[in-house]
């Protein structure tokens, strides 16, 4: 019998496609600018608690060591708070955007950013969030928050951002 | 006289019977210089085309730049009177200048505004004509005519197919705007295919040159699109949950290899060019990305970190051995972005040594690796359709530019292009057989 490695996924895929989070369009802004702009505009569908600077839920970025994808202990409270929110709000959806610094191949960096987004996704699901509430994607090195070419900028760009649907 | 010239140079002169022209009864034998590293460069004089000073676009400079960029030609001083007819050629003069081949030509603007371009290619040693050609082109197609002339000269003198009439695709970032552009192989005549305020990466030409697959971030995540150049129509061919990236066409144009995070990690899948029929191709717990089909379509090379560092692997597409990945690179801890040569015998890739990222070529049979560049940040190597040059992205003073290196690493040239940060080049296919 011919060894078949391929997996047909059509049905599964169409299901996934309908679950894909599609936040409203944000033109021509960096993620940080976009978040700030979104915060300035009252979004009726967005729980204000997510924007309360005194609430840990307003913290959205997880940073990594060089060549690492491990969610460090200092970010556990942040991740657990978001997991709790997702548990309590079954209709909430998050987009996790992983990022990488600029050194090396763009496509390989895209895959590295994916590992980072996946690490946060795993932490969220382990803490009780549903897989269907989360989409983990990568922006690779394409959307740097810091545009310098030094270690400080690279560290800033080794990051996963948590964005709620509607942001 | 000829010997005296070469004795005065530090190059060694040998006689090589370069090619036996099949298409004409003429057989060319050219004097070839062998440079230190074994590079053969044909000394060629290109006399400025008669009448071209009256045109908006000259021919001579374009032909000369094309031939020089290939690394296979050395331009010989061609100053002196304009020549329209081979009977005007004083061969000893060109021998003295060290030219093995001589090009003369002329341009005439016709009453309808079109331009008649004629040229002759001569073997200086034998004093015989190797090619003559006349074409009538619209005045706005003079660069294209010049590229065609360079192709004919290249083919006659090297026996290999010329690629100067092909096109390249790449991405320009200017301010916060990103444009996917297509240009002539020398970087001129650029046209935007699509413009966005979000990043575009990884353009890949369909084998017939009518479509380009690419990754766009316009929707907050990477999605793979295929765009038809003639109509500008486009279709998302991989827009699954998670990230979708790294499109590569199968040689028959029917399938794309793409990288999806759909089932965890970043893994290679095959999908029909219309987006249907998804199949998983690679199986690892980590990163498998940057797939590239062999020219025979039988295998895919790709980048994987399954061994702990990014290295290049090869896996058959079909057959009993499918599913078994063979590691190809072993030197260094970072080898990425593989692209098969068009003859399938080697692949080009990016090799990191220390803090430098350089273009390298590895022979598939001998596993021998050759570094072709010594700059700092080279990316995205893309071989020419005749494998004699490799187009890549590099950085000069913080700005991304495109450059071309000859396949022996001896000749490197930056493509002079417009402002902006230029990256992600892809050399298009050979479209027509003359």
PDB file of N, CA and C in Angstrom, chain A residues 56 59-83 96-99 112-127 134 136 158-162:
ATOM      1  N   UNK A  56      -4.360  44.476  34.736  1.00  0.00           N
ATOM      2  CA  UNK A  56      -3.287  43.738  34.061  1.00  0.00           C
ATOM      3  C   UNK A  56      -3.674  43.367  32.626  1.00  0.00           C
ATOM      4  N   UNK A  59      -2.135  45.053  29.727  1.00  0.00           N
ATOM      5  CA  UNK A  59      -0.775  44.670  29.299  1.00  0.00           C
ATOM      6  C   UNK A  59      -0.888  43.552  28.262  1.00  0.00           C
ATOM      7  N   UNK A  60      -0.259  43.775  27.121  1.00  0.00           N
ATOM      8  CA  UNK A  60      -0.513  42.880  25.981  1.00  0.00           C
ATOM      9  C   UNK A  60       0.719  42.258  25.352  1.00  0.00           C
ATOM     10  N   UNK A  61       1.898  42.584  25.863  1.00  0.00           N
ATOM     11  CA  UNK A  61       3.101  42.102  25.178  1.00  0.00           C
ATOM     12  C   UNK A  61       3.909  41.159  26.049  1.00  0.00           C
ATOM     13  N   UNK A  62       4.342  40.072  25.415  1.00  0.00           N
ATOM     14  CA  UNK A  62       5.221  39.099  26.065  1.00  0.00           C
ATOM     15  C   UNK A  62       6.567  39.152  25.337  1.00  0.00           C
ATOM     16  N   UNK A  63       7.651  39.334  26.072  1.00  0.00           N
ATOM     17  CA  UNK A  63       8.981  39.447  25.456  1.00  0.00           C
ATOM     18  C   UNK A  63       9.793  38.174  25.689  1.00  0.00           C
ATOM     19  N   UNK A  64      10.774  37.972  24.813  1.00  0.00           N
ATOM     20  CA  UNK A  64      11.545  36.724  24.825  1.00  0.00           C
ATOM     21  C   UNK A  64      13.037  37.005  24.826  1.00  0.00           C
ATOM     22  N   UNK A  65      13.785  36.015  25.300  1.00  0.00           N
ATOM     23  CA  UNK A  65      15.238  36.081  25.178  1.00  0.00           C
ATOM     24  C   UNK A  65      15.622  35.750  23.735  1.00  0.00           C
ATOM     25  N   UNK A  66      16.869  36.039  23.430  1.00  0.00           N
ATOM     26  CA  UNK A  66      17.383  35.764  22.088  1.00  0.00           C
ATOM     27  C   UNK A  66      17.213  34.287  21.755  1.00  0.00           C
ATOM     28  N   UNK A  67      16.689  34.025  20.582  1.00  0.00           N
ATOM     29  CA  UNK A  67      16.531  32.670  20.059  1.00  0.00           C
ATOM     30  C   UNK A  67      15.653  31.799  20.970  1.00  0.00           C
ATOM     31  N   UNK A  68      14.780  32.438  21.743  1.00  0.00           N
ATOM     32  CA  UNK A  68      13.950  31.683  22.685  1.00  0.00           C
ATOM     33  C   UNK A  68      12.463  31.893  22.397  1.00  0.00           C
ATOM     34  N   UNK A  69      11.690  30.894  22.777  1.00  0.00           N
ATOM     35  CA  UNK A  69      10.240  30.920  22.562  1.00  0.00           C
ATOM     36  C   UNK A  69       9.506  30.607  23.849  1.00  0.00           C
ATOM     37  N   UNK A  70      10.247  30.610  24.943  1.00  0.00           N
ATOM     38  CA  UNK A  70       9.668  30.259  26.227  1.00  0.00           C
ATOM     39  C   UNK A  70       9.028  31.495  26.851  1.00  0.00           C
ATOM     40  N   UNK A  71       7.776  31.346  27.300  1.00  0.00           N
ATOM     41  CA  UNK A  71       7.131  32.444  28.027  1.00  0.00           C
ATOM     42  C   UNK A  71       7.746  32.491  29.418  1.00  0.00           C
ATOM     43  N   UNK A  72       8.459  33.568  29.669  1.00  0.00           N
ATOM     44  CA  UNK A  72       9.194  33.672  30.934  1.00  0.00           C
ATOM     45  C   UNK A  72       8.219  33.823  32.113  1.00  0.00           C
ATOM     46  N   UNK A  73       8.702  33.435  33.288  1.00  0.00           N
ATOM     47  CA  UNK A  73       7.845  33.442  34.481  1.00  0.00           C
ATOM     48  C   UNK A  73       7.242  34.808  34.763  1.00  0.00           C
ATOM     49  N   UNK A  74       7.986  35.873  34.439  1.00  0.00           N
ATOM     50  CA  UNK A  74       7.472  37.218  34.745  1.00  0.00           C
ATOM     51  C   UNK A  74       6.192  37.520  33.967  1.00  0.00           C
ATOM     52  N   UNK A  75       5.934  36.775  32.887  1.00  0.00           N
ATOM     53  CA  UNK A  75       4.720  37.020  32.095  1.00  0.00           C
ATOM     54  C   UNK A  75       3.573  36.077  32.447  1.00  0.00           C
ATOM     55  N   UNK A  76       3.820  35.165  33.404  1.00  0.00           N
ATOM     56  CA  UNK A  76       2.760  34.203  33.771  1.00  0.00           C
ATOM     57  C   UNK A  76       1.490  34.903  34.261  1.00  0.00           C
ATOM     58  N   UNK A  77       1.622  35.910  35.187  1.00  0.00           N
ATOM     59  CA  UNK A  77       0.388  36.574  35.662  1.00  0.00           C
ATOM     60  C   UNK A  77      -0.390  37.218  34.508  1.00  0.00           C
ATOM     61  N   UNK A  78       0.323  37.829  33.563  1.00  0.00           N
ATOM     62  CA  UNK A  78      -0.308  38.478  32.418  1.00  0.00           C
ATOM     63  C   UNK A  78      -1.079  37.441  31.594  1.00  0.00           C
ATOM     64  N   UNK A  79      -0.409  36.334  31.282  1.00  0.00           N
ATOM     65  CA  UNK A  79      -1.033  35.308  30.445  1.00  0.00           C
ATOM     66  C   UNK A  79      -2.221  34.690  31.170  1.00  0.00           C
ATOM     67  N   UNK A  80      -2.060  34.464  32.485  1.00  0.00           N
ATOM     68  CA  UNK A  80      -3.158  33.852  33.238  1.00  0.00           C
ATOM     69  C   UNK A  80      -4.364  34.773  33.339  1.00  0.00           C
ATOM     70  N   UNK A  81      -4.109  36.077  33.440  1.00  0.00           N
ATOM     71  CA  UNK A  81      -5.223  37.029  33.493  1.00  0.00           C
ATOM     72  C   UNK A  81      -6.018  36.998  32.191  1.00  0.00           C
ATOM     73  N   UNK A  82      -5.297  36.921  31.053  1.00  0.00           N
ATOM     74  CA  UNK A  82      -5.996  36.867  29.758  1.00  0.00           C
ATOM     75  C   UNK A  82      -6.725  35.534  29.594  1.00  0.00           C
ATOM     76  N   UNK A  83      -6.137  34.459  30.097  1.00  0.00           N
ATOM     77  CA  UNK A  83      -6.803  33.154  30.029  1.00  0.00           C
ATOM     78  C   UNK A  83      -8.104  33.191  30.835  1.00  0.00           C
ATOM     79  N   UNK A  96      -3.093  36.464  18.431  1.00  0.00           N
ATOM     80  CA  UNK A  96      -1.747  36.552  18.991  1.00  0.00           C
ATOM     81  C   UNK A  96      -0.778  36.751  17.841  1.00  0.00           C
ATOM     82  N   UNK A  97      -0.056  37.864  17.867  1.00  0.00           N
ATOM     83  CA  UNK A  97       0.874  38.172  16.778  1.00  0.00           C
ATOM     84  C   UNK A  97       2.307  38.048  17.271  1.00  0.00           C
ATOM     85  N   UNK A  98       2.998  37.023  16.794  1.00  0.00           N
ATOM     86  CA  UNK A  98       4.404  36.821  17.160  1.00  0.00           C
ATOM     87  C   UNK A  98       5.315  37.642  16.266  1.00  0.00           C
ATOM     88  N   UNK A  99       6.423  38.077  16.832  1.00  0.00           N
ATOM     89  CA  UNK A  99       7.370  38.905  16.076  1.00  0.00           C
ATOM     90  C   UNK A  99       8.797  38.412  16.286  1.00  0.00           C
ATOM     91  N   UNK A 112       9.806  31.783  13.201  1.00  0.00           N
ATOM     92  CA  UNK A 112      10.217  32.023  14.592  1.00  0.00           C
ATOM     93  C   UNK A 112       9.141  32.811  15.338  1.00  0.00           C
ATOM     94  N   UNK A 113       8.587  33.819  14.690  1.00  0.00           N
ATOM     95  CA  UNK A 113       7.501  34.598  15.305  1.00  0.00           C
ATOM     96  C   UNK A 113       6.299  33.710  15.596  1.00  0.00           C
ATOM     97  N   UNK A 114       6.054  32.749  14.709  1.00  0.00           N
ATOM     98  CA  UNK A 114       4.943  31.811  14.928  1.00  0.00           C
ATOM     99  C   UNK A 114       5.177  30.983  16.189  1.00  0.00           C
ATOM    100  N   UNK A 115       6.434  30.559  16.392  1.00  0.00           N
ATOM    101  CA  UNK A 115       6.743  29.790  17.613  1.00  0.00           C
ATOM    102  C   UNK A 115       6.410  30.613  18.864  1.00  0.00           C
ATOM    103  N   UNK A 116       6.688  31.906  18.776  1.00  0.00           N
ATOM    104  CA  UNK A 116       6.411  32.778  19.938  1.00  0.00           C
ATOM    105  C   UNK A 116       4.902  32.920  20.158  1.00  0.00           C
ATOM    106  N   UNK A 117       4.173  33.163  19.076  1.00  0.00           N
ATOM    107  CA  UNK A 117       2.713  33.271  19.231  1.00  0.00           C
ATOM    108  C   UNK A 117       2.142  31.951  19.751  1.00  0.00           C
ATOM    109  N   UNK A 118       2.665  30.829  19.226  1.00  0.00           N
ATOM    110  CA  UNK A 118       2.188  29.513  19.675  1.00  0.00           C
ATOM    111  C   UNK A 118       2.468  29.297  21.162  1.00  0.00           C
ATOM    112  N   UNK A 119       3.599  29.838  21.647  1.00  0.00           N
ATOM    113  CA  UNK A 119       3.941  29.637  23.064  1.00  0.00           C
ATOM    114  C   UNK A 119       2.905  30.314  23.955  1.00  0.00           C
ATOM    115  N   UNK A 120       2.428  31.481  23.540  1.00  0.00           N
ATOM    116  CA  UNK A 120       1.403  32.176  24.329  1.00  0.00           C
ATOM    117  C   UNK A 120       0.071  31.447  24.195  1.00  0.00           C
ATOM    118  N   UNK A 121      -0.198  30.967  22.974  1.00  0.00           N
ATOM    119  CA  UNK A 121      -1.438  30.212  22.784  1.00  0.00           C
ATOM    120  C   UNK A 121      -1.472  28.978  23.694  1.00  0.00           C
ATOM    121  N   UNK A 122      -0.356  28.276  23.733  1.00  0.00           N
ATOM    122  CA  UNK A 122      -0.306  27.088  24.592  1.00  0.00           C
ATOM    123  C   UNK A 122      -0.522  27.448  26.055  1.00  0.00           C
ATOM    124  N   UNK A 123       0.104  28.555  26.475  1.00  0.00           N
ATOM    125  CA  UNK A 123      -0.049  28.975  27.873  1.00  0.00           C
ATOM    126  C   UNK A 123      -1.503  29.352  28.165  1.00  0.00           C
ATOM    127  N   UNK A 124      -2.143  30.010  27.204  1.00  0.00           N
ATOM    128  CA  UNK A 124      -3.545  30.401  27.398  1.00  0.00           C
ATOM    129  C   UNK A 124      -4.463  29.179  27.470  1.00  0.00           C
ATOM    130  N   UNK A 125      -4.257  28.221  26.579  1.00  0.00           N
ATOM    131  CA  UNK A 125      -5.138  27.050  26.574  1.00  0.00           C
ATOM    132  C   UNK A 125      -4.888  26.173  27.793  1.00  0.00           C
ATOM    133  N   UNK A 126      -3.620  26.113  28.234  1.00  0.00           N
ATOM    134  CA  UNK A 126      -3.333  25.344  29.449  1.00  0.00           C
ATOM    135  C   UNK A 126      -4.038  25.951  30.651  1.00  0.00           C
ATOM    136  N   UNK A 127      -4.265  27.270  30.581  1.00  0.00           N
ATOM    137  CA  UNK A 127      -4.955  27.950  31.683  1.00  0.00           C
ATOM    138  C   UNK A 127      -6.452  28.048  31.449  1.00  0.00           C
ATOM    139  N   UNK A 134      -8.765  31.488  20.029  1.00  0.00           N
ATOM    140  CA  UNK A 134      -7.410  32.014  19.818  1.00  0.00           C
ATOM    141  C   UNK A 134      -6.936  31.737  18.400  1.00  0.00           C
ATOM    142  N   UNK A 136      -3.251  32.140  16.569  1.00  0.00           N
ATOM    143  CA  UNK A 136      -1.841  32.521  16.714  1.00  0.00           C
ATOM    144  C   UNK A 136      -1.250  32.708  15.329  1.00  0.00           C
ATOM    145  N   UNK A 158      11.393  41.018  19.766  1.00  0.00           N
ATOM    146  CA  UNK A 158      11.179  39.594  20.062  1.00  0.00           C
ATOM    147  C   UNK A 158       9.992  39.513  21.015  1.00  0.00           C
ATOM    148  N   UNK A 159       8.794  39.409  20.426  1.00  0.00           N
ATOM    149  CA  UNK A 159       7.618  39.759  21.203  1.00  0.00           C
ATOM    150  C   UNK A 159       6.374  39.080  20.645  1.00  0.00           C
ATOM    151  N   UNK A 160       5.437  38.777  21.536  1.00  0.00           N
ATOM    152  CA  UNK A 160       4.093  38.407  21.084  1.00  0.00           C
ATOM    153  C   UNK A 160       3.116  39.450  21.612  1.00  0.00           C
ATOM    154  N   UNK A 161       2.243  39.939  20.732  1.00  0.00           N
ATOM    155  CA  UNK A 161       1.206  40.892  21.135  1.00  0.00           C
ATOM    156  C   UNK A 161      -0.151  40.198  21.166  1.00  0.00           C
ATOM    157  N   UNK A 162      -0.923  40.528  22.168  1.00  0.00           N
ATOM    158  CA  UNK A 162      -2.278  39.987  22.314  1.00  0.00           C
ATOM    159  C   UNK A 162      -3.260  41.061  21.862  1.00  0.00           C
TER     160      UNK A 162
END
